Amino acid sequence: MNNTTTVVERKARIFNIQKYNMYDGPGLRTIVFFKGCPLRCQWCSNPESQLVGPQVMFKEKQCVNCGGCIPVCPVNIHRMSAEGVHIVDRDKDCLGCKACEEACPQNALAIIGEMKSIAELIEIVEEDKMFYDTSGGGLTIGGGEVLMQPDAAVSLLTACKQRGINTAIETCGYARPKVIEKIAKCTDLFLFDVKHMNSERHFELTGVRNEMILENLQWLLENRYNVRIRMPLLKGVNDGEKEISELVEFLKEYQFLKNFKGVDLLPYHKMGVNKYNQLEVEYPIQGDPKLSDTDLENIENYIKKFDFPVAVIRH
């Protein structure tokens, strides 16, 4: 089997494809969302991205308890309670066949996570090449975490590069250095998350420590790969002067490198809350740690004092 055939046949598990995006990389972009993530960020707006396998999303209010999904499920995930109410058995693993989704007359079920070949993904991405060429856009791989499917990611990124399509990835940076090095060769821009500079606090918020993340970030910057830092901001969590100044201090060493592209500030939002409900998972954030416009302006101005390019990105 030659390399071209291998690339075409290789597959990635994805959970969404979004076209005409203008926030995640330069120009107009198509985002392919890879499923699976090693982190469990408390503010995650894509909880359906965390597990690698397919999952059932259930809109309870739309369900009429008809039971049509029960006989078509090969692993008996769906059942009726004694009271005649539809129940999703979360202890069983969905196969991703979508039979229940197709059988539901109310669109109350959606199976998230499907395997797509690299050839299929390239075809979708190439549909808008004209817009990439005129806007300086291209492909961005998001997630979840692209580094959990490195071979598929490299195949897709390489295929796009061969077709003259700009490539970017959104990443938490949590992977073995060899994975970072492999993907860097076919990536034009890293949108690299820095969630907290303190490793203990990072562990409390995400479930992993940050030493490997910061080492990978340093390697990318020192080896002249294009990096733009992205910092999700939550009131009382990582928006204080101490947290921001620690980030600035870390980046000052690289601020005059051409490949350091600046900092994006990502204010907290609640757009993913309904997804938690559909997965029947408790939303981890208590209260509303949303920053005011004044808060964001103050942080932006503080970073600008150090001559870093900085922007507030509101999705």
CSV table of C-alpha atoms in Angstrom, one decimal:
chain,number,residue,atom,x,y,z
A,1,MET,CA,0.0,0.0,0.0
A,2,ASN,CA,1.5,3.3,-1.0
A,3,ASN,CA,1.5,6.4,1.2
A,4,THR,CA,-1.2,8.2,-0.8
A,5,THR,CA,-3.6,5.3,-0.3
A,6,THR,CA,-2.7,5.2,3.4
A,7,VAL,CA,-3.6,8.8,3.9
A,8,VAL,CA,-6.9,8.5,2.0
A,9,GLU,CA,-8.0,5.5,4.0
A,10,ARG,CA,-6.9,6.8,7.4
A,11,LYS,CA,-9.8,8.0,9.5
A,12,ALA,CA,-10.5,10.5,12.3
A,13,ARG,CA,-13.2,10.5,14.8
A,14,ILE,CA,-14.8,13.9,14.7
A,15,PHE,CA,-17.9,15.5,16.3
A,16,ASN,CA,-18.5,18.6,14.2
A,17,ILE,CA,-17.4,20.6,11.2
A,18,GLN,CA,-17.9,24.3,11.1
A,19,LYS,CA,-17.6,26.4,8.0
A,20,TYR,CA,-17.0,30.2,7.6
A,21,ASN,CA,-15.3,30.7,11.0
A,22,MET,CA,-13.5,34.0,11.5
A,23,TYR,CA,-12.3,33.6,15.1
A,24,ASP,CA,-9.9,30.6,15.1
A,25,GLY,CA,-7.0,31.6,12.9
A,26,PRO,CA,-6.5,34.1,10.1
A,27,GLY,CA,-9.1,34.7,7.4
A,28,LEU,CA,-12.1,32.6,6.7
A,29,ARG,CA,-11.7,29.0,8.0
A,30,THR,CA,-13.2,25.6,8.2
A,31,ILE,CA,-12.9,24.0,11.6
A,32,VAL,CA,-12.8,20.2,11.9
A,33,PHE,CA,-13.5,19.2,15.5
A,34,PHE,CA,-11.6,16.0,16.7
A,35,LYS,CA,-13.2,14.0,19.5
A,36,GLY,CA,-11.3,13.1,22.7
A,37,CYS,CA,-9.5,15.3,25.2
A,38,PRO,CA,-7.0,14.5,28.0
A,39,LEU,CA,-8.2,17.5,30.0
A,40,ARG,CA,-11.4,18.0,31.9
A,41,CYS,CA,-11.6,21.8,32.1
A,42,GLN,CA,-14.4,23.0,34.4
A,43,TRP,CA,-15.6,25.6,31.9
A,44,CYS,CA,-15.4,23.3,28.8
A,45,SER,CA,-18.1,24.4,26.3
A,46,ASN,CA,-17.8,21.2,24.3
A,47,PRO,CA,-18.4,18.4,26.8
A,48,GLU,CA,-19.3,16.1,24.0
A,49,SER,CA,-15.7,16.4,22.8
A,50,GLN,CA,-14.1,14.9,25.9
A,51,LEU,CA,-14.6,11.1,25.5
A,52,VAL,CA,-13.1,9.5,22.4
A,53,GLY,CA,-16.1,7.3,21.6
A,54,PRO,CA,-19.5,8.2,20.3
A,55,GLN,CA,-22.1,9.5,22.8
A,56,VAL,CA,-25.9,9.9,22.9
A,57,MET,CA,-27.1,13.4,23.4
A,58,PHE,CA,-30.8,13.4,24.6
A,59,LYS,CA,-33.1,16.4,24.4
A,60,GLU,CA,-35.6,15.2,27.1
A,61,LYS,CA,-38.1,18.0,26.5
A,62,GLN,CA,-38.5,16.9,22.9
A,63,CYS,CA,-39.0,13.2,23.7
A,64,VAL,CA,-42.6,11.9,23.6
A,65,ASN,CA,-41.6,8.5,25.1
A,66,CYS,CA,-42.7,6.6,22.0
A,67,GLY,CA,-40.0,3.9,22.5
A,68,GLY,CA,-39.1,3.8,18.9
A,69,CYS,CA,-35.4,3.9,19.7
A,70,ILE,CA,-35.5,0.8,21.9
A,71,PRO,CA,-35.7,-2.0,19.4
A,72,VAL,CA,-33.2,-0.5,17.0
A,73,CYS,CA,-30.3,-0.1,19.4
A,74,PRO,CA,-27.9,-3.0,19.2
A,75,VAL,CA,-26.5,-2.5,22.7
A,76,ASN,CA,-29.8,-1.7,24.5
A,77,ILE,CA,-28.8,1.8,25.6
A,78,HIS,CA,-32.4,2.9,25.5
A,79,ARG,CA,-35.2,1.6,27.8
A,80,MET,CA,-38.4,2.7,29.4
A,81,SER,CA,-38.9,3.1,33.1
A,82,ALA,CA,-41.8,1.6,35.0
A,83,GLU,CA,-43.5,4.9,34.6
A,84,GLY,CA,-43.1,4.8,30.8
A,85,VAL,CA,-40.4,7.4,30.6
A,86,HIS,CA,-37.5,7.1,28.2
A,87,ILE,CA,-34.1,6.5,29.9
A,88,VAL,CA,-30.6,6.5,28.4
A,89,ASP,CA,-28.3,4.0,30.1
A,90,ARG,CA,-25.1,5.9,30.4
A,91,ASP,CA,-23.2,2.9,31.7
A,92,LYS,CA,-23.3,1.3,28.2
A,93,ASP,CA,-21.0,2.3,25.3
A,94,CYS,CA,-22.7,3.6,22.2
A,95,LEU,CA,-21.5,2.1,19.0
A,96,GLY,CA,-22.3,5.2,16.9
A,97,CYS,CA,-24.6,3.4,14.5
A,98,LYS,CA,-27.2,6.3,14.6
A,99,ALA,CA,-30.1,3.9,14.3
A,100,CYS,CA,-31.8,5.5,17.3
A,101,GLU,CA,-31.3,8.9,15.9
A,102,GLU,CA,-32.9,7.9,12.7
A,103,ALA,CA,-35.8,6.2,14.4
A,104,CYS,CA,-36.7,9.2,16.6
A,105,PRO,CA,-39.7,11.1,15.2
A,106,GLN,CA,-39.0,14.2,17.5
A,107,ASN,CA,-35.3,14.7,16.8
A,108,ALA,CA,-34.7,14.2,20.5
A,109,LEU,CA,-31.6,12.0,20.0
A,110,ALA,CA,-28.3,12.8,18.4
A,111,ILE,CA,-25.2,10.6,18.2
A,112,ILE,CA,-22.1,12.6,18.5
A,113,GLY,CA,-18.8,11.3,17.1
A,114,GLU,CA,-18.4,9.6,13.8
A,115,MET,CA,-15.4,8.2,11.8
A,116,LYS,CA,-14.6,10.1,8.6
A,117,SER,CA,-11.8,9.3,6.2
A,118,ILE,CA,-9.2,11.9,5.5
A,119,ALA,CA,-10.3,11.8,1.9
A,120,GLU,CA,-13.9,12.8,3.0
A,121,LEU,CA,-12.5,15.6,5.2
A,122,ILE,CA,-10.3,17.0,2.5
A,123,GLU,CA,-13.2,17.1,0.1
A,124,ILE,CA,-15.2,19.1,2.6
A,125,VAL,CA,-12.4,21.5,3.4
A,126,GLU,CA,-11.5,22.0,-0.3
A,127,GLU,CA,-15.1,23.2,-1.1
A,128,ASP,CA,-14.2,26.6,0.2
A,129,LYS,CA,-10.7,27.0,-1.1
A,130,MET,CA,-11.6,30.1,-3.0
A,131,PHE,CA,-12.6,31.8,0.2
A,132,TYR,CA,-9.3,30.8,1.9
A,133,ASP,CA,-7.3,32.1,-1.1
A,134,THR,CA,-9.0,35.5,-1.0
A,135,SER,CA,-9.1,35.9,2.8
A,136,GLY,CA,-5.9,34.2,3.9
A,137,GLY,CA,-7.9,31.5,5.6
A,138,GLY,CA,-7.7,27.8,5.6
A,139,LEU,CA,-8.2,24.7,7.9
A,140,THR,CA,-8.2,24.8,11.7
A,141,ILE,CA,-8.4,21.5,13.6
A,142,GLY,CA,-10.1,22.0,17.0
A,143,GLY,CA,-11.5,19.7,19.6
A,144,GLY,CA,-11.5,18.0,21.9
A,145,GLU,CA,-7.8,17.8,21.4
A,146,VAL,CA,-6.2,17.1,18.1
A,147,LEU,CA,-3.0,15.7,19.7
A,148,MET,CA,-5.0,12.6,20.8
A,149,GLN,CA,-5.3,11.6,17.1
A,150,PRO,CA,-1.9,12.6,15.9
A,151,ASP,CA,-1.7,10.3,12.8
A,152,ALA,CA,-5.0,11.3,11.5
A,153,ALA,CA,-4.2,15.0,12.2
A,154,VAL,CA,-0.9,14.8,10.4
A,155,SER,CA,-2.6,13.2,7.4
A,156,LEU,CA,-5.2,15.9,7.1
A,157,LEU,CA,-2.8,18.7,7.7
A,158,THR,CA,-0.3,17.4,5.2
A,159,ALA,CA,-3.0,16.9,2.6
A,160,CYS,CA,-4.1,20.5,3.0
A,161,LYS,CA,-0.6,21.8,2.8
A,162,GLN,CA,-0.1,19.9,-0.4
A,163,ARG,CA,-3.2,21.6,-1.8
A,164,GLY,CA,-1.9,25.1,-0.8
A,165,ILE,CA,-4.4,25.4,2.2
A,166,ASN,CA,-3.2,27.2,5.3
A,167,THR,CA,-3.3,25.0,8.4
A,168,ALA,CA,-3.8,25.7,12.1
A,169,ILE,CA,-4.6,23.7,15.2
A,170,GLU,CA,-6.2,24.7,18.5
A,171,THR,CA,-4.4,22.7,21.3
A,172,CYS,CA,-4.0,22.4,25.0
A,173,GLY,CA,-0.5,21.3,24.3
A,174,TYR,CA,-0.8,18.2,26.6
A,175,ALA,CA,1.1,15.5,24.7
A,176,ARG,CA,4.5,13.8,24.4
A,177,PRO,CA,7.1,16.1,22.8
A,178,LYS,CA,7.4,13.7,19.9
A,179,VAL,CA,3.8,14.2,19.0
A,180,ILE,CA,4.2,18.0,19.1
A,181,GLU,CA,7.3,17.8,16.9
A,182,LYS,CA,5.5,15.6,14.4
A,183,ILE,CA,2.5,17.8,14.0
A,184,ALA,CA,4.6,21.0,13.9
A,185,LYS,CA,6.0,20.1,10.6
A,186,CYS,CA,2.7,20.5,8.8
A,187,THR,CA,1.0,23.2,10.9
A,188,ASP,CA,1.2,26.9,10.0
A,189,LEU,CA,-0.1,28.2,13.2
A,190,PHE,CA,-0.6,26.9,16.8
A,191,LEU,CA,-3.5,28.4,18.7
A,192,PHE,CA,-2.0,27.3,22.1
A,193,ASP,CA,-4.1,27.4,25.3
A,194,VAL,CA,-2.5,28.6,28.5
A,195,LYS,CA,-5.2,28.1,31.2
A,196,HIS,CA,-3.2,28.8,34.3
A,197,MET,CA,0.5,29.3,35.0
A,198,ASN,CA,0.4,27.6,38.4
A,199,SER,CA,0.7,23.8,38.0
A,200,GLU,CA,-1.3,22.9,41.2
A,201,ARG,CA,-4.1,25.3,40.2
A,202,HIS,CA,-4.0,24.0,36.7
A,203,PHE,CA,-4.5,20.5,38.0
A,204,GLU,CA,-7.5,21.6,40.1
A,205,LEU,CA,-9.1,23.2,37.1
A,206,THR,CA,-8.3,20.7,34.3
A,207,GLY,CA,-7.3,17.4,35.9
A,208,VAL,CA,-3.7,17.6,34.6
A,209,ARG,CA,-0.5,19.5,35.6
A,210,ASN,CA,1.0,22.0,33.2
A,211,GLU,CA,4.8,21.3,33.2
A,212,MET,CA,4.6,19.3,29.9
A,213,ILE,CA,2.3,21.9,28.4
A,214,LEU,CA,4.7,24.8,29.1
A,215,GLU,CA,7.7,22.8,27.9
A,216,ASN,CA,6.0,22.0,24.6
A,217,LEU,CA,5.1,25.7,24.2
A,218,GLN,CA,8.7,26.7,24.8
A,219,TRP,CA,9.9,24.2,22.3
A,220,LEU,CA,7.5,25.5,19.6
A,221,LEU,CA,8.6,29.1,20.2
A,222,GLU,CA,12.3,28.4,20.4
A,223,ASN,CA,12.1,26.3,17.2
A,224,ARG,CA,10.4,29.2,15.3
A,225,TYR,CA,7.0,27.7,14.9
A,226,ASN,CA,4.1,30.2,14.7
A,227,VAL,CA,2.2,30.4,18.0
A,228,ARG,CA,-0.6,32.5,19.2
A,229,ILE,CA,-1.4,32.1,22.9
A,230,ARG,CA,-5.1,31.7,23.9
A,231,MET,CA,-6.1,32.3,27.5
A,232,PRO,CA,-9.7,31.5,28.6
A,233,LEU,CA,-10.6,33.9,31.4
A,234,LEU,CA,-12.8,33.3,34.4
A,235,LYS,CA,-13.6,35.9,37.1
A,236,GLY,CA,-11.8,35.0,40.3
A,237,VAL,CA,-10.1,32.0,38.7
A,238,ASN,CA,-7.3,33.2,36.4
A,239,ASP,CA,-8.0,36.9,35.8
A,240,GLY,CA,-6.0,38.4,38.7
A,241,GLU,CA,-2.9,40.6,38.2
A,242,LYS,CA,-0.7,37.8,39.6
A,243,GLU,CA,-1.9,35.2,37.0
A,244,ILE,CA,-1.7,37.6,34.1
A,245,SER,CA,1.7,38.9,35.1
A,246,GLU,CA,3.1,35.4,35.4
A,247,LEU,CA,1.9,34.7,31.8
A,248,VAL,CA,3.5,37.9,30.6
A,249,GLU,CA,6.8,37.1,32.4
A,250,PHE,CA,6.9,33.7,30.8
A,251,LEU,CA,6.3,35.2,27.3
A,252,LYS,CA,8.6,38.2,27.5
A,253,GLU,CA,11.6,36.1,26.4
A,254,TYR,CA,9.9,35.5,23.1
A,255,GLN,CA,8.1,38.7,22.5
A,256,PHE,CA,10.4,39.9,19.7
A,257,LEU,CA,10.4,36.6,17.8
A,258,LYS,CA,8.5,36.8,14.5
A,259,ASN,CA,6.8,33.5,15.2
A,260,PHE,CA,5.3,34.7,18.5
A,261,LYS,CA,1.9,36.1,17.2
A,262,GLY,CA,0.5,37.5,20.4
A,263,VAL,CA,-2.3,36.7,22.9
A,264,ASP,CA,-6.0,36.1,22.5
A,265,LEU,CA,-8.2,36.5,25.6
A,266,LEU,CA,-11.2,34.2,25.6
A,267,PRO,CA,-13.9,35.4,28.0
A,268,TYR,CA,-16.0,32.8,29.8
A,269,HIS,CA,-19.4,32.1,28.4
A,270,LYS,CA,-22.2,29.6,29.1
A,271,MET,CA,-23.0,28.5,25.6
A,272,GLY,CA,-22.2,24.9,26.4
A,273,VAL,CA,-24.6,24.5,29.4
A,274,ASN,CA,-27.4,22.8,27.4
A,275,LYS,CA,-24.9,20.2,26.1
A,276,TYR,CA,-24.3,19.1,29.7
A,277,ASN,CA,-28.0,18.7,30.1
A,278,GLN,CA,-28.2,16.6,27.0
A,279,LEU,CA,-25.4,14.3,28.2
A,280,GLU,CA,-27.0,14.2,31.6
A,281,VAL,CA,-23.8,15.5,33.2
A,282,GLU,CA,-23.6,18.1,36.0
A,283,TYR,CA,-22.2,21.5,34.9
A,284,PRO,CA,-19.0,22.0,36.9
A,285,ILE,CA,-19.1,25.8,37.2
A,286,GLN,CA,-21.0,27.3,40.1
A,287,GLY,CA,-22.1,30.9,39.9
A,288,ASP,CA,-21.2,33.1,36.9
A,289,PRO,CA,-17.5,33.8,36.6
A,290,LYS,CA,-18.1,36.1,33.6
A,291,LEU,CA,-15.8,39.1,33.3
A,292,SER,CA,-17.3,42.6,32.6
A,293,ASP,CA,-16.2,44.6,29.6
A,294,THR,CA,-14.2,46.8,32.0
A,295,ASP,CA,-12.4,43.7,33.4
A,296,LEU,CA,-11.5,42.6,29.9
A,297,GLU,CA,-10.3,46.0,28.9
A,298,ASN,CA,-8.1,46.3,32.0
A,299,ILE,CA,-6.4,43.0,31.3
A,300,GLU,CA,-6.0,43.8,27.6
A,301,ASN,CA,-4.4,47.2,28.4
A,302,TYR,CA,-2.1,45.6,31.0
A,303,ILE,CA,-0.8,43.1,28.4
A,304,LYS,CA,-0.4,45.9,25.8
A,305,LYS,CA,2.0,47.7,28.1
A,306,PHE,CA,4.5,45.0,27.3
A,307,ASP,CA,4.1,45.5,23.6
A,308,PHE,CA,2.4,42.1,23.1
A,309,PRO,CA,-0.2,41.9,20.3
A,310,VAL,CA,-3.4,41.1,22.2
A,311,ALA,CA,-7.1,40.8,21.3
A,312,VAL,CA,-10.3,39.8,23.0
A,313,ILE,CA,-12.1,37.0,21.1
A,314,ARG,CA,-15.8,36.8,21.7
A,315,HIS,CA,-17.4,33.7,20.2
